[in-house]
XYZ file of C-alpha atoms in Angstrom:
540
model
C -119.411 -155.070 -16.695
C -116.226 -155.068 -14.652
C -118.030 -156.961 -11.881
C -119.075 -159.812 -14.146
C -116.741 -162.739 -14.771
C -115.509 -163.328 -18.307
C -114.351 -166.407 -20.127
C -110.638 -167.022 -20.438
C -110.778 -167.843 -24.163
C -112.439 -164.511 -24.954
C -109.773 -162.634 -23.035
C -107.061 -164.596 -24.807
C -108.477 -163.598 -28.209
C -108.547 -159.938 -27.162
C -104.937 -160.074 -25.995
C -103.693 -162.258 -28.858
C -101.689 -159.560 -30.654
C -99.891 -158.468 -27.523
C -99.178 -162.055 -26.587
C -97.383 -162.501 -29.930
C -95.269 -159.419 -29.335
C -94.329 -160.476 -25.831
C -93.546 -164.047 -26.880
C -91.179 -163.139 -29.753
C -89.942 -159.539 -29.558
C -88.055 -158.424 -32.677
C -84.261 -158.588 -32.358
C -82.691 -155.129 -32.416
C -78.981 -154.804 -33.169
C -76.620 -152.058 -32.038
C -73.916 -152.952 -34.569
C -74.540 -151.827 -38.141
C -71.721 -154.009 -39.493
C -72.073 -157.783 -39.263
C -69.056 -158.956 -37.273
C -67.740 -162.384 -36.312
C -65.926 -163.139 -33.063
C -62.461 -162.545 -34.552
C -63.486 -159.138 -35.880
C -64.835 -158.148 -32.480
C -61.628 -159.346 -30.805
C -59.583 -157.248 -33.267
C -61.609 -154.165 -32.351
C -61.399 -154.748 -28.609
C -57.659 -155.357 -28.852
C -56.899 -152.258 -30.901
C -59.189 -150.155 -28.680
C -57.419 -151.373 -25.555
C -54.000 -150.605 -27.051
C -54.767 -147.192 -28.526
C -54.969 -144.293 -26.094
C -55.954 -142.051 -29.019
C -59.021 -144.191 -29.780
C -60.079 -144.178 -26.141
C -59.640 -140.420 -25.963
C -61.723 -139.949 -29.117
C -64.424 -142.204 -27.691
C -64.533 -140.158 -24.479
C -64.840 -136.915 -26.469
C -67.671 -138.262 -28.618
C -69.502 -139.602 -25.567
C -70.196 -136.006 -24.580
C -72.233 -135.709 -27.788
C -73.559 -139.221 -28.240
C -74.245 -141.944 -25.657
C -73.517 -144.716 -28.176
C -70.219 -143.306 -29.542
C -68.180 -146.510 -28.870
C -70.606 -148.489 -31.047
C -70.200 -145.948 -33.864
C -66.391 -146.135 -33.675
C -66.566 -149.938 -33.766
C -68.698 -149.805 -36.922
C -66.326 -147.362 -38.660
C -63.367 -149.565 -37.701
C -65.017 -152.756 -38.950
C -65.882 -151.136 -42.293
C -62.200 -150.394 -42.831
C -60.849 -153.627 -41.339
C -63.060 -156.329 -42.855
C -62.158 -157.638 -46.290
C -65.793 -157.455 -47.413
C -67.848 -155.471 -44.883
C -71.558 -156.412 -44.808
C -74.213 -154.151 -43.300
C -77.334 -155.314 -41.495
C -80.785 -154.468 -42.768
C -82.163 -151.227 -41.342
C -85.233 -153.063 -40.086
C -83.248 -155.074 -37.541
C -81.353 -152.080 -36.154
C -82.196 -150.525 -32.814
C -83.692 -147.107 -33.630
C -81.077 -145.416 -31.446
C -78.377 -146.788 -33.770
C -79.970 -145.957 -37.120
C -77.671 -142.947 -37.469
C -74.708 -145.356 -37.250
C -76.223 -147.435 -40.033
C -76.600 -144.350 -42.202
C -73.032 -143.246 -41.455
C -71.394 -146.545 -42.414
C -73.682 -146.864 -45.440
C -72.542 -143.453 -46.632
C -68.913 -144.311 -45.890
C -68.920 -147.548 -47.864
C -70.688 -145.890 -50.784
C -68.408 -142.830 -50.918
C -65.926 -142.524 -53.835
C -62.905 -142.470 -51.528
C -63.757 -145.643 -49.633
C -62.221 -148.043 -52.170
C -58.833 -146.302 -51.932
C -59.069 -146.317 -48.149
C -60.091 -149.962 -47.992
C -57.127 -151.075 -50.113
C -54.787 -149.774 -47.416
C -56.742 -150.908 -44.322
C -58.362 -154.281 -45.075
C -56.953 -156.890 -42.706
C -54.647 -154.376 -41.000
C -56.007 -153.471 -37.566
C -53.522 -150.642 -37.086
C -54.327 -149.017 -40.440
C -58.064 -149.411 -39.775
C -57.653 -147.747 -36.375
C -55.701 -144.941 -38.028
C -58.562 -144.515 -40.503
C -60.966 -144.079 -37.577
C -58.709 -141.448 -36.001
C -58.301 -139.665 -39.329
C -62.088 -139.278 -39.455
C -62.340 -137.924 -35.903
C -63.057 -134.330 -36.918
C -65.658 -135.415 -39.470
C -67.344 -137.698 -36.927
C -67.596 -134.863 -34.404
C -69.203 -132.598 -36.976
C -71.449 -135.354 -38.219
C -72.776 -136.099 -34.733
C -73.409 -132.399 -34.193
C -75.370 -132.044 -37.444
C -77.384 -135.200 -36.822
C -78.360 -134.243 -33.263
C -82.092 -133.944 -33.995
C -82.149 -137.256 -35.835
C -80.318 -138.952 -32.959
C -82.696 -137.449 -30.409
C -85.696 -138.600 -32.435
C -84.348 -142.096 -32.941
C -83.520 -142.246 -29.233
C -87.126 -141.417 -28.396
C -88.324 -143.991 -30.890
C -86.056 -146.560 -29.265
C -87.444 -145.809 -25.819
C -91.025 -145.856 -27.132
C -90.384 -149.227 -28.789
C -89.001 -150.615 -25.554
C -92.049 -149.311 -23.668
C -94.352 -150.937 -26.228
C -92.569 -154.259 -25.810
C -92.780 -153.922 -22.034
C -96.500 -153.188 -22.309
C -96.980 -156.265 -24.484
C -95.151 -158.319 -21.889
C -97.467 -156.881 -19.202
C -100.477 -158.131 -21.193
C -99.056 -161.621 -21.162
C -98.409 -161.412 -17.424
C -101.989 -160.180 -16.760
C -103.415 -163.001 -18.864
C -101.287 -165.550 -17.019
C -102.614 -164.244 -13.723
C -106.174 -164.428 -15.070
C -105.641 -168.041 -16.150
C -104.494 -168.958 -12.664
C -107.701 -167.447 -11.179
C -110.099 -168.997 -13.732
C -112.499 -171.682 -12.472
C -113.145 -175.089 -13.982
C -115.569 -173.642 -16.560
C -112.970 -171.054 -17.747
C -114.680 -168.148 -16.048
C -112.257 -165.405 -14.949
C -113.100 -163.163 -11.977
C -114.019 -159.637 -12.991
C -110.968 -157.897 -11.396
C -108.533 -160.200 -13.239
C -110.420 -159.733 -16.521
C -110.360 -155.964 -16.043
C -106.593 -156.095 -15.458
C -106.164 -157.901 -18.779
C -108.233 -155.266 -20.606
C -106.303 -152.399 -19.001
C -102.999 -154.003 -19.938
C -104.173 -154.497 -23.523
C -105.288 -150.865 -23.767
C -101.947 -149.671 -22.395
C -100.159 -151.859 -24.920
C -102.270 -150.386 -27.740
C -101.457 -146.843 -26.672
C -97.752 -147.685 -26.326
C -97.737 -149.233 -29.794
C -99.357 -146.135 -31.284
C -96.840 -143.932 -29.485
C -94.003 -146.066 -30.811
C -95.356 -145.752 -34.369
C -95.594 -141.980 -34.024
C -92.023 -141.798 -32.747
C -90.847 -144.113 -35.530
C -92.432 -141.773 -38.077
C -90.872 -138.694 -36.514
C -87.492 -140.436 -36.372
C -87.778 -141.448 -40.029
C -88.510 -137.860 -41.072
C -85.625 -136.517 -38.998
C -83.309 -139.161 -40.468
C -84.377 -138.299 -44.013
C -83.560 -134.658 -43.330
C -80.138 -135.585 -41.957
C -79.160 -137.990 -44.764
C -77.727 -135.400 -47.233
C -75.496 -133.925 -44.532
C -74.388 -137.376 -43.401
C -73.514 -138.379 -46.958
C -71.521 -135.211 -47.546
C -69.633 -135.563 -44.258
C -68.990 -139.255 -44.926
C -67.523 -138.499 -48.355
C -65.164 -135.944 -46.878
C -64.273 -138.265 -43.999
C -63.480 -141.188 -46.310
C -61.323 -139.008 -48.554
C -59.435 -137.543 -45.588
C -58.890 -140.976 -44.066
C -57.739 -142.445 -47.386
C -55.221 -139.623 -47.800
C -53.930 -139.975 -44.225
C -53.515 -143.743 -44.527
C -51.958 -143.414 -47.985
C -49.469 -140.831 -46.739
C -48.419 -143.004 -43.831
C -48.021 -146.040 -46.097
C -45.946 -143.928 -48.515
C -43.903 -142.628 -45.585
C -43.171 -146.173 -44.457
C -42.203 -147.235 -47.968
C -39.986 -144.168 -48.432
C -38.054 -145.131 -45.322
C -37.733 -148.734 -46.478
C -40.273 -150.188 -44.030
C -42.235 -152.809 -45.967
C -45.815 -153.810 -45.246
C -44.826 -157.204 -43.878
C -42.532 -155.593 -41.314
C -45.180 -153.166 -40.067
C -47.815 -155.879 -39.791
C -45.501 -157.845 -37.491
C -44.872 -154.837 -35.251
C -46.703 -154.522 -31.938
C -49.353 -151.796 -32.084
C -47.562 -149.406 -29.719
C -44.241 -149.765 -31.566
C -45.857 -149.112 -34.922
C -47.696 -146.073 -33.583
C -44.468 -144.647 -32.156
C -42.640 -145.296 -35.425
C -45.357 -143.612 -37.473
C -45.340 -140.590 -35.199
C -41.569 -140.353 -35.419
C -41.661 -140.543 -39.202
C -44.344 -137.841 -39.351
C -42.605 -135.449 -36.975
C -38.904 -136.258 -37.434
C -36.174 -134.010 -38.751
C -36.465 -135.288 -42.331
C -40.236 -135.864 -42.402
C -40.636 -133.134 -45.046
C -38.267 -134.960 -47.366
C -39.808 -138.429 -47.310
C -40.719 -138.117 -50.994
C -37.127 -137.218 -51.893
C -35.828 -140.194 -49.904
C -38.300 -142.477 -51.653
C -37.315 -141.134 -55.068
C -33.639 -141.737 -54.325
C -34.259 -145.303 -53.240
C -36.401 -146.020 -56.298
C -33.776 -144.522 -58.591
C -31.039 -146.600 -56.956
C -33.160 -149.747 -57.315
C -33.633 -148.966 -61.002
C -29.908 -148.482 -61.477
C -29.229 -151.827 -59.763
C -31.415 -153.497 -62.342
C -29.349 -151.915 -65.138
C -25.972 -152.371 -63.454
C -23.133 -154.015 -65.391
C -19.925 -155.179 -63.850
C -17.585 -153.506 -66.385
C -19.262 -150.448 -67.882
C -17.794 -148.878 -70.998
C -16.204 -145.558 -70.217
C -13.895 -143.061 -71.944
C -12.406 -144.068 -75.330
C -8.618 -143.939 -75.165
C -7.428 -145.632 -78.415
C -7.518 -148.778 -80.555
C -6.386 -152.259 -79.608
C -6.634 -155.847 -80.938
C -9.053 -158.522 -79.775
C -12.226 -160.502 -80.511
C -14.933 -158.405 -78.742
C -17.455 -157.851 -81.544
C -19.251 -155.169 -79.511
C -16.162 -152.890 -79.810
C -15.113 -153.555 -83.443
C -14.250 -150.324 -85.294
C -16.387 -149.431 -88.374
C -13.630 -150.064 -90.913
C -13.347 -153.685 -89.741
C -17.098 -154.151 -90.073
C -16.944 -152.732 -93.598
C -14.863 -155.777 -94.612
C -17.942 -157.940 -94.137
C -19.556 -156.127 -97.076
C -16.994 -157.669 -99.467
C -17.723 -161.406 -99.907
C -14.126 -162.181 -100.829
C -12.830 -160.727 -97.527
C -15.265 -162.416 -95.151
C -12.943 -165.400 -94.713
C -10.128 -162.992 -93.787
C -12.398 -161.364 -91.191
C -13.258 -164.788 -89.729
C -9.587 -165.752 -89.511
C -8.642 -162.528 -87.747
C -11.595 -162.939 -85.400
C -10.452 -166.474 -84.522
C -6.940 -165.203 -83.874
C -8.164 -162.287 -81.745
C -6.623 -159.738 -84.117
C -9.633 -157.541 -84.935
C -9.137 -153.813 -84.365
C -11.252 -152.704 -81.400
C -11.994 -149.469 -79.606
C -10.106 -149.372 -76.302
C -11.927 -147.722 -73.415
C -11.247 -146.921 -69.828
C -14.328 -147.655 -67.712
C -15.170 -147.760 -64.064
C -13.754 -150.528 -61.959
C -16.236 -153.296 -61.164
C -18.322 -153.195 -58.027
C -16.557 -153.593 -54.717
C -16.827 -156.382 -52.192
C -15.945 -154.675 -48.921
C -18.051 -152.305 -46.875
C -19.838 -149.300 -48.331
C -19.053 -146.253 -46.196
C -20.920 -142.971 -46.575
C -19.140 -139.979 -45.040
C -21.869 -137.340 -44.786
C -21.037 -133.711 -44.070
C -23.340 -132.288 -41.370
C -21.685 -128.905 -40.953
C -23.839 -125.787 -40.542
C -23.776 -124.972 -44.245
C -25.498 -128.281 -45.073
C -28.687 -126.889 -43.550
C -28.943 -124.302 -46.337
C -31.910 -124.661 -48.677
C -31.520 -125.265 -52.371
C -34.016 -125.519 -55.264
C -37.521 -126.457 -54.195
C -36.678 -125.627 -50.587
C -34.743 -128.886 -50.269
C -31.836 -128.633 -47.870
C -28.391 -129.968 -48.676
C -28.721 -132.167 -45.597
C -31.935 -133.749 -46.894
C -30.346 -134.419 -50.282
C -27.206 -135.951 -48.763
C -29.115 -138.121 -46.277
C -31.400 -139.369 -49.068
C -28.315 -140.297 -51.093
C -26.775 -142.054 -48.071
C -29.935 -144.063 -47.390
C -29.982 -145.192 -51.006
C -26.368 -146.327 -50.541
C -27.530 -148.289 -47.489
C -30.068 -150.057 -49.699
C -27.363 -150.668 -52.270
C -25.068 -152.287 -49.711
C -27.824 -154.464 -48.249
C -28.867 -155.653 -51.690
C -25.289 -156.814 -52.316
C -24.886 -158.336 -48.837
C -22.208 -155.782 -47.951
C -21.750 -153.978 -44.643
C -22.775 -150.334 -44.575
C -21.280 -147.681 -42.325
C -22.610 -144.155 -42.038
C -20.108 -141.586 -40.771
C -21.566 -138.193 -39.918
C -18.945 -135.485 -39.587
C -18.412 -131.767 -39.347
C -15.518 -130.225 -37.402
C -12.527 -132.348 -36.365
C -14.004 -132.974 -32.908
C -17.479 -133.917 -34.175
C -18.020 -137.350 -35.659
C -20.565 -140.143 -35.186
C -20.461 -143.649 -36.665
C -23.490 -145.867 -37.450
C -22.847 -149.491 -38.435
C -25.267 -151.712 -40.343
C -23.853 -155.256 -40.855
C -24.834 -156.851 -44.134
C -25.798 -160.197 -42.566
C -28.757 -158.928 -40.525
C -31.749 -156.621 -40.982
C -31.249 -152.911 -40.412
C -33.565 -151.803 -37.560
C -35.626 -148.887 -38.819
C -35.084 -146.997 -35.558
C -31.305 -147.185 -36.097
C -31.753 -145.977 -39.677
C -33.787 -143.040 -38.376
C -31.129 -142.245 -35.772
C -28.557 -142.091 -38.567
C -30.758 -139.982 -40.824
C -31.875 -137.510 -38.160
C -28.513 -136.835 -36.489
C -27.056 -133.422 -37.347
C -23.816 -132.288 -35.717
C -23.296 -128.706 -36.910
C -19.982 -126.895 -36.882
C -17.185 -126.584 -39.436
C -15.809 -129.052 -41.970
C -12.883 -131.451 -41.638
C -12.138 -134.301 -44.088
C -9.186 -135.956 -42.388
C -10.977 -137.513 -39.414
C -13.993 -139.030 -41.249
C -11.887 -140.359 -44.118
C -9.296 -141.678 -41.672
C -12.086 -143.397 -39.714
C -13.415 -144.925 -42.944
C -9.950 -146.250 -43.828
C -9.553 -147.732 -40.343
C -12.914 -149.516 -40.642
C -11.929 -150.978 -44.019
C -8.576 -152.040 -42.593
C -10.316 -153.814 -39.691
C -12.620 -155.534 -42.177
C -9.661 -156.644 -44.283
C -7.776 -158.000 -41.249
C -10.801 -159.860 -39.824
C -12.596 -161.048 -42.959
C -9.978 -160.607 -45.727
C -12.408 -158.409 -47.662
C -10.897 -155.642 -49.776
C -12.288 -153.378 -52.494
C -14.525 -151.316 -50.258
C -16.221 -148.113 -51.379
C -16.139 -144.774 -49.575
C -18.508 -141.984 -50.630
C -17.763 -138.464 -49.405
C -20.839 -136.222 -49.565
C -20.085 -132.576 -48.809
C -20.882 -129.009 -49.798
C -17.474 -127.618 -48.985
C -13.761 -128.224 -49.266
C -11.036 -128.086 -46.661
C -7.312 -128.470 -46.578
C -5.601 -131.780 -45.748
C -1.981 -132.094 -44.664
C 0.718 -133.494 -46.925
C 1.585 -136.211 -44.397
C -2.065 -137.240 -44.062
C -2.423 -137.404 -47.865
C 0.632 -139.656 -48.133
C -0.713 -142.072 -45.474
C -4.149 -141.979 -47.114
C -2.776 -142.963 -50.513
C -0.729 -145.766 -49.000
C -3.654 -147.421 -47.194
C -5.882 -146.847 -50.214
C -3.484 -148.747 -52.456
C -3.056 -151.528 -49.899
C -6.767 -152.107 -49.317
C -7.780 -151.402 -52.935
C -10.800 -149.255 -52.083
C -12.283 -146.363 -54.006
C -13.306 -142.881 -52.930
C -16.301 -141.349 -54.668
C -16.999 -137.674 -54.120
C -20.380 -135.974 -54.301
C -19.982 -132.203 -54.139
C -23.317 -130.506 -53.382
C -23.652 -126.910 -54.564
C -19.963 -126.274 -53.996
C -18.004 -123.384 -55.546
C -16.290 -124.208 -58.842
C -12.913 -123.759 -57.190
C -13.700 -126.602 -54.738
C -13.998 -129.133 -57.567
C -11.567 -127.677 -60.091
C -8.557 -129.603 -61.323
C -5.952 -129.798 -58.575
C -8.422 -129.066 -55.781
C -8.479 -131.192 -52.624
C -11.685 -132.966 -53.645
C -10.483 -133.602 -57.188
C -7.168 -134.934 -55.912
C -8.603 -137.231 -53.244
C -11.512 -138.729 -55.180
C -11.269 -141.407 -57.841
C -14.626 -140.305 -59.128
C -16.047 -136.836 -58.389
C -19.441 -135.557 -59.415
C -21.022 -132.206 -58.647
C -24.681 -131.637 -57.851
C -26.215 -128.223 -58.484
C -29.895 -129.126 -58.837
C -31.017 -130.680 -55.558
C -34.338 -131.735 -57.089
C -32.695 -134.026 -59.662
C -31.914 -137.367 -58.029
C -30.573 -138.714 -61.325
C -27.452 -136.566 -61.073
C -25.935 -139.411 -59.063
C -27.459 -142.286 -61.017
C -24.150 -143.570 -62.333
C -22.857 -143.753 -58.745
C -25.292 -146.589 -58.059
C -24.195 -148.503 -61.148
C -20.612 -148.827 -59.970
C -21.025 -149.263 -56.205
């Protein structure tokens, strides 16, 4: 039969199925998440900028040849506002594991919490990928058989498509050799039949591999779902912690989104590993408490009752005056006395109104401040949290803030934060993380604070500054220094608030150095209670 010519139309009918496959091969995608050009640019940009992502990709490549595609899919799930997955049928078999991974991720309980933090934020989405690194390694290890099977199915499908293309090429050659009556020489006809048979066998092989891959995938699905749930929860917690860390340090979302990737990564690492990283929650609580006190703040708070006076302030009328209103005949008398400002009122002595000059925090960083208190919180952490809340307070009022870190007489460092410009977070961290060590001396830091307020008064005519001395100890000051201190204090009209942290009773007793120097002295024994200084933020 092979020596007899055959008609071209008969051969075409025999090869019809393979011609269809070769003419329009099914599109196979390697990306499980549908992505537009801007999404792909975001991924390429963050990948190029992140050494950690590139390192993770290189590690995963030792387990999986298509690891970069998997990382891109995990990133896009976190980054896109509404991630949309492709149908499984259009995925390249070699990438079906990716499709199952991102499906499990998006359906896991923790994904919604993760997505709230990462949607539209390329850095946060990249961090989510890195947070899932361990889970992805384990997942690829557990899905090895499924990946091998899908890889074979992918190769078998490619071979089947190549075989179908070969049928079309053989038929084209046969058409070129056909005579005017459509008769094809026997060798060309035989080549078409051999190509069609090879295509049939390749198609059957591809179906067998598809079936084996499907069974292997079904076996791997429970493990993938479990790993994806754990990965999403871990990533959500990591991203949430970093966002909380940023907020605790006063770095708002808008500021971080404007930061270059490398700068934001360095900042996040510094916040995670810095000296006060353990106390981020305490710092955040202080700042929130101070913000709440600002909302309640009054300019002239009622303080200690010291007697009775005359006036027309109905909020301070004594009860016996109010009793007159119960007698109809005396109401006219009450009205007349009210009009004349002759009602009897409680007289009180309250805090002076808020200042206008700089807010200066003198923070003790002597060795003893490193001691731990309740909850393992150090005195340093408590004092720095208080100082950072004072920084917020000053910025909210448009006042300059100066942080003076001190210990012994020869150890002092000054950090200035003008009220008319943003406070760089790196400078804030430098202030918060600096610890001098040594003994304790009050004269130099307080003298430096007075000099700063004097310079401010001379240059900007601003008086009524506020100095806050935060310490866990007491030290002696000379009589001459005390006299000069009182003179400049009266001239510049500033106040000195004292915050004594876990100090002995003798250090804050009547007649002590702290009690004598400070206009307002409070003691803090419970380092876990930020509200022990709440009233401080109402009057500064």
